[in-house]
Amino acid sequence: QVQLVESGGGSVQSGGSLRLSCEASQYTFSRYSRNCMGWFRQAPGKGREVVALINAGGTTSYAESVKGRFTISQDNAKNTLYMQMNSLKPEDTAMYYCATDPFGRCDDTNGHPLYWGQGTQVTVSS
């Protein structure tokens, strides 16, 4: 059974940094030529949104609200996805989820991505 386990969340003050990790088991990112991985977040009372994506070729994309502050990366040897979050703002407060899809469907529609972690909470105080 595929498992994605996030870690690295916590409480920080505005302007601080956190590094999220997402380790996969029973699933090898590099095995699928069209694999995509991403970080998503959901704040209380709001819908889930895409934060950052990375595909098998290493191409990344970011939500406008986090560009220049967050960096997504992957380590295939460790089968782990990361996201470095700098200059955090109170509006970044949310539950953060990692997800992956072997078919390149990370658009958060129609049941994709297929595999999701349980989430890690990030709280940024002003």
XYZ file of N, CA and C in Angstrom:
378
model
N 0.839 -1.193 0.000
C 0.000 0.000 0.000
C 0.880 1.250 0.000
N 0.605 2.152 -0.903
C 1.394 3.377 -1.012
C 1.142 4.261 0.212
N 2.227 4.748 0.779
C 2.114 5.679 1.892
C 3.009 6.879 1.645
N 2.460 8.054 1.920
C 3.222 9.299 1.897
C 3.153 9.882 3.293
N 4.307 10.141 3.878
C 4.342 10.643 5.245
C 5.050 11.989 5.271
N 4.289 13.016 5.632
C 4.856 14.362 5.723
C 5.442 14.611 7.110
N 6.425 15.491 7.138
C 7.002 15.945 8.401
C 7.564 17.341 8.193
N 7.905 17.990 9.297
C 8.551 19.288 9.210
C 7.672 20.476 9.498
N 6.384 20.239 9.678
C 5.501 21.354 10.010
C 5.762 21.839 11.422
N 5.122 22.939 11.765
C 5.284 23.481 13.103
C 4.786 24.903 13.178
N 5.117 25.552 14.272
C 4.714 26.944 14.501
C 5.933 27.840 14.438
N 5.837 28.890 13.631
C 6.929 29.848 13.496
C 6.360 31.258 13.467
N 7.226 32.213 13.682
C 6.813 33.605 13.575
C 6.943 34.076 12.137
N 6.218 35.117 11.839
C 6.275 35.707 10.506
C 7.728 36.007 10.138
N 8.094 35.642 8.908
C 9.464 35.815 8.447
C 10.340 34.603 8.653
N 9.840 33.629 9.381
C 10.610 32.426 9.655
C 10.599 31.439 8.505
N 11.248 30.301 8.727
C 11.388 29.275 7.691
C 11.038 27.904 8.246
N 10.583 27.051 7.358
C 10.356 25.646 7.652
C 10.703 24.833 6.416
N 11.067 23.586 6.635
C 11.316 22.665 5.530
C 10.428 21.442 5.709
N 9.531 21.260 4.769
C 8.652 20.099 4.799
C 9.281 18.943 4.030
N 9.047 17.741 4.529
C 9.510 16.534 3.855
C 8.332 15.594 3.658
N 8.422 14.795 2.616
C 7.377 13.813 2.317
C 8.061 12.553 1.813
N 8.068 11.530 2.649
C 8.734 10.285 2.292
C 7.702 9.277 1.808
N 8.017 8.669 0.681
C 7.103 7.691 0.102
C 7.568 6.273 0.392
N 6.616 5.397 0.638
C 6.914 3.972 0.762
C 5.968 3.200 -0.138
N 6.447 2.076 -0.623
C 5.695 1.249 -1.577
C 5.387 2.016 -2.860
N 6.206 3.004 -3.150
C 6.035 3.799 -4.375
C 7.368 4.459 -4.687
N 7.844 4.279 -5.908
C 9.128 4.852 -6.307
C 8.883 5.956 -7.316
N 9.147 7.197 -6.932
C 8.892 8.342 -7.795
C 9.505 8.166 -9.184
N 10.751 7.725 -9.210
C 11.504 7.697 -10.460
C 11.090 6.562 -11.384
N 10.237 5.693 -10.908
C 9.812 4.558 -11.718
C 8.884 4.979 -12.854
N 8.166 6.082 -12.663
C 7.135 6.491 -13.607
C 7.596 7.722 -14.383
N 7.687 7.582 -15.698
C 8.233 8.661 -16.515
C 7.363 9.905 -16.517
N 6.088 9.765 -16.173
C 5.187 10.911 -16.162
C 4.805 11.334 -14.746
N 5.531 10.800 -13.771
C 5.177 11.084 -12.392
C 5.229 12.576 -12.075
N 4.277 13.011 -11.297
C 4.321 14.369 -10.765
C 4.142 14.285 -9.253
N 4.667 15.287 -8.582
C 4.551 15.376 -7.136
C 4.227 16.815 -6.779
N 3.574 16.985 -5.672
C 3.234 18.347 -5.319
C 2.909 18.527 -3.859
N 2.904 19.788 -3.481
C 2.458 20.205 -2.172
C 1.165 21.017 -2.346
N 0.224 20.705 -1.494
C -1.073 21.365 -1.499
C -1.340 21.848 -0.086
N -2.222 22.808 0.070
C -2.552 23.272 1.415
C -4.017 23.629 1.512
N -4.502 23.548 2.737
C -5.879 23.934 3.011
C -5.935 24.663 4.341
N -6.362 25.902 4.272
C -6.525 26.718 5.465
C -7.951 26.547 5.994
N -8.164 26.794 7.281
C -9.508 26.654 7.844
C -10.529 27.489 7.082
N -11.622 26.849 6.684
C -12.692 27.560 6.002
C -12.439 27.847 4.534
N -11.346 27.325 4.016
C -11.008 27.578 2.611
C -10.834 26.266 1.862
N -10.866 26.354 0.549
C -10.654 25.185 -0.276
C -9.184 24.827 -0.382
N -8.923 23.625 -0.824
C -7.540 23.192 -0.990
C -6.942 23.860 -2.233
N -5.681 24.218 -2.143
C -5.024 24.853 -3.284
C -3.666 24.218 -3.536
N -3.266 24.280 -4.804
C -1.948 23.811 -5.191
C -0.914 24.851 -4.766
N 0.129 24.409 -4.112
C 1.184 25.311 -3.689
C 2.382 25.214 -4.637
N 2.838 24.001 -4.890
C 4.008 23.806 -5.744
C 3.960 22.410 -6.346
N 4.441 22.289 -7.585
C 4.464 21.019 -8.292
C 5.838 20.791 -8.897
N 6.177 19.521 -9.061
C 7.400 19.160 -9.754
C 7.120 17.906 -10.555
N 7.611 17.862 -11.797
C 7.370 16.675 -12.598
C 8.628 15.822 -12.693
N 8.513 14.723 -13.433
C 9.605 13.765 -13.502
C 10.863 14.381 -14.109
N 10.679 15.391 -14.946
C 11.819 16.049 -15.563
C 12.432 17.137 -14.706
N 11.808 17.373 -13.560
C 12.343 18.384 -12.656
C 11.758 19.770 -12.853
N 10.819 19.894 -13.766
C 10.182 21.195 -13.975
C 9.262 21.519 -12.810
N 9.372 22.741 -12.327
C 8.585 23.149 -11.163
C 7.605 24.254 -11.527
N 6.569 24.359 -10.718
C 5.627 25.466 -10.837
C 5.123 25.804 -9.443
N 4.739 27.079 -9.286
C 4.354 27.567 -7.968
C 3.105 28.438 -8.053
N 2.358 28.429 -6.968
C 1.282 29.394 -6.841
C 1.900 30.785 -6.764
N 1.202 31.769 -7.307
C 1.729 33.133 -7.311
C 2.044 33.624 -5.898
N 1.252 33.190 -4.953
C 1.393 33.679 -3.584
C 2.672 33.203 -2.897
N 3.332 32.173 -3.450
C 4.524 31.637 -2.797
C 5.777 31.755 -3.665
N 5.629 32.248 -4.871
C 6.790 32.380 -5.758
C 7.873 33.236 -5.109
N 9.100 32.747 -5.207
C 10.230 33.477 -4.637
C 10.444 33.200 -3.164
N 9.499 32.510 -2.533
C 9.627 32.206 -1.096
C 9.728 30.700 -0.846
N 9.046 29.902 -1.640
C 9.030 28.450 -1.460
C 9.804 27.788 -2.586
N 10.454 26.670 -2.269
C 11.184 25.896 -3.267
C 10.869 24.422 -3.096
N 10.366 23.812 -4.144
C 10.067 22.379 -4.128
C 11.246 21.625 -4.738
N 11.546 20.466 -4.183
C 12.637 19.653 -4.716
C 12.380 18.195 -4.389
N 13.115 17.329 -5.038
C 12.951 15.906 -4.801
C 14.305 15.239 -4.713
N 14.375 14.166 -3.964
C 15.584 13.341 -3.875
C 15.147 11.926 -4.222
N 15.429 11.520 -5.452
C 14.974 10.199 -5.882
C 15.663 9.080 -5.117
N 16.889 9.295 -4.729
C 17.612 8.263 -3.983
C 16.943 7.982 -2.639
N 16.371 9.026 -2.061
C 15.680 8.883 -0.780
C 14.174 8.740 -0.959
N 13.719 8.844 -2.215
C 12.276 8.754 -2.483
C 11.497 9.753 -1.640
N 12.030 10.964 -1.592
C 11.487 11.985 -0.706
C 11.296 13.298 -1.460
N 10.183 13.939 -1.171
C 9.857 15.253 -1.707
C 10.051 16.279 -0.600
N 10.533 17.456 -0.974
C 10.772 18.509 0.008
C 10.114 19.816 -0.435
N 9.933 20.692 0.526
C 9.584 22.066 0.201
C 10.189 22.986 1.258
N 11.103 23.816 0.818
C 11.696 24.821 1.673
C 10.808 26.050 1.643
N 10.391 26.494 2.802
C 9.500 27.642 2.902
C 10.193 28.748 3.684
N 10.466 29.850 3.015
C 11.129 30.995 3.636
C 10.186 32.190 3.680
N 10.542 33.157 4.477
C 9.757 34.395 4.595
C 8.277 34.090 4.803
N 8.007 33.205 5.719
C 6.632 32.772 5.950
C 5.762 33.916 6.448
N 4.509 33.862 6.027
C 3.529 34.884 6.390
C 2.354 34.226 7.110
N 1.622 34.983 7.897
C 0.447 34.398 8.572
C -0.527 33.748 7.601
N -0.634 34.287 6.394
C -1.554 33.703 5.409
C -1.073 32.368 4.852
N 0.140 31.946 5.218
C 0.634 30.616 4.841
C 0.141 29.552 5.817
N -0.501 29.969 6.900
C -1.011 29.022 7.881
C -2.035 28.095 7.245
N -1.790 26.789 7.335
C -2.653 25.801 6.704
C -2.153 24.410 7.047
N -2.973 23.425 6.693
C -2.502 22.042 6.687
C -1.886 21.811 5.315
N -0.688 21.298 5.309
C 0.034 21.056 4.057
C 0.070 19.556 3.771
N -0.266 19.227 2.533
C -0.310 17.840 2.094
C 0.637 17.632 0.919
N 1.301 16.485 0.893
C 2.019 16.117 -0.320
C 1.182 15.085 -1.062
N 1.397 15.017 -2.355
C 0.651 14.084 -3.189
C 1.498 13.737 -4.401
N 1.181 12.582 -4.988
C 1.893 12.154 -6.181
C 0.967 11.381 -7.094
N 1.285 11.385 -8.380
C 0.448 10.710 -9.360
C 1.340 10.142 -10.464
N 1.229 8.860 -10.753
C 2.088 8.252 -11.768
C 1.717 8.649 -13.194
N 0.567 9.271 -13.374
C 0.111 9.634 -14.714
C 0.261 11.126 -15.005
N 0.936 11.842 -14.153
C 1.160 13.264 -14.384
C -0.037 14.132 -14.090
N -1.002 13.619 -13.345
C -2.217 14.356 -13.045
C -2.132 14.924 -11.637
N -1.559 16.081 -11.499
C -1.452 16.740 -10.200
C -2.286 18.013 -10.157
N -3.342 18.040 -10.950
C -4.166 19.236 -11.024
C -5.294 19.254 -10.002
N -5.305 18.252 -9.114
C -6.297 18.198 -8.032
C -7.728 18.223 -8.559
N -7.971 17.435 -9.599
C -9.320 17.288 -10.133
C -9.583 15.817 -10.424
N -10.862 15.441 -10.368
C -11.291 14.095 -10.775
C -10.495 12.979 -10.117
N -10.232 13.148 -8.834
C -9.575 12.087 -8.098
C -8.070 12.005 -8.262
N -7.490 12.986 -8.875
C -6.032 13.026 -9.023
C -5.471 14.245 -8.274
N -4.291 14.137 -7.720
C -3.368 13.008 -7.713
C -3.934 11.793 -6.964
N -3.397 10.630 -7.302
C -3.924 9.400 -6.737
C -3.561 9.200 -5.279
N -2.354 9.612 -4.920
C -1.854 9.288 -3.586
C -1.573 10.545 -2.780
N -2.061 10.534 -1.540
C -1.965 11.692 -0.663
C -1.408 11.297 0.699
N -0.687 12.228 1.302
C -0.282 12.056 2.683
C -1.371 12.549 3.617
N -1.104 12.409 4.914
C -2.082 12.793 5.928
C -2.002 14.270 6.300
N -0.935 14.919 5.919
C -0.825 16.349 6.166
C 0.051 16.688 7.354
N 0.618 17.881 7.311
C 1.388 18.422 8.418
C 0.990 19.886 8.592
N 0.771 20.288 9.822
C 0.249 21.627 10.100
C 1.374 22.656 10.127
N 1.135 23.758 9.448
C 2.050 24.904 9.488
C 1.265 26.092 10.034
N 1.794 26.691 11.081
C 1.146 27.847 11.696
C 2.151 28.983 11.780
N 1.785 30.115 11.205
C 2.665 31.281 11.192
C 1.985 32.407 11.956
N 2.635 32.877 12.992
C 2.071 33.945 13.812
C 2.709 35.287 13.452
N 1.926 36.337 13.606
C 2.423 37.676 13.251
C 3.184 38.314 14.401
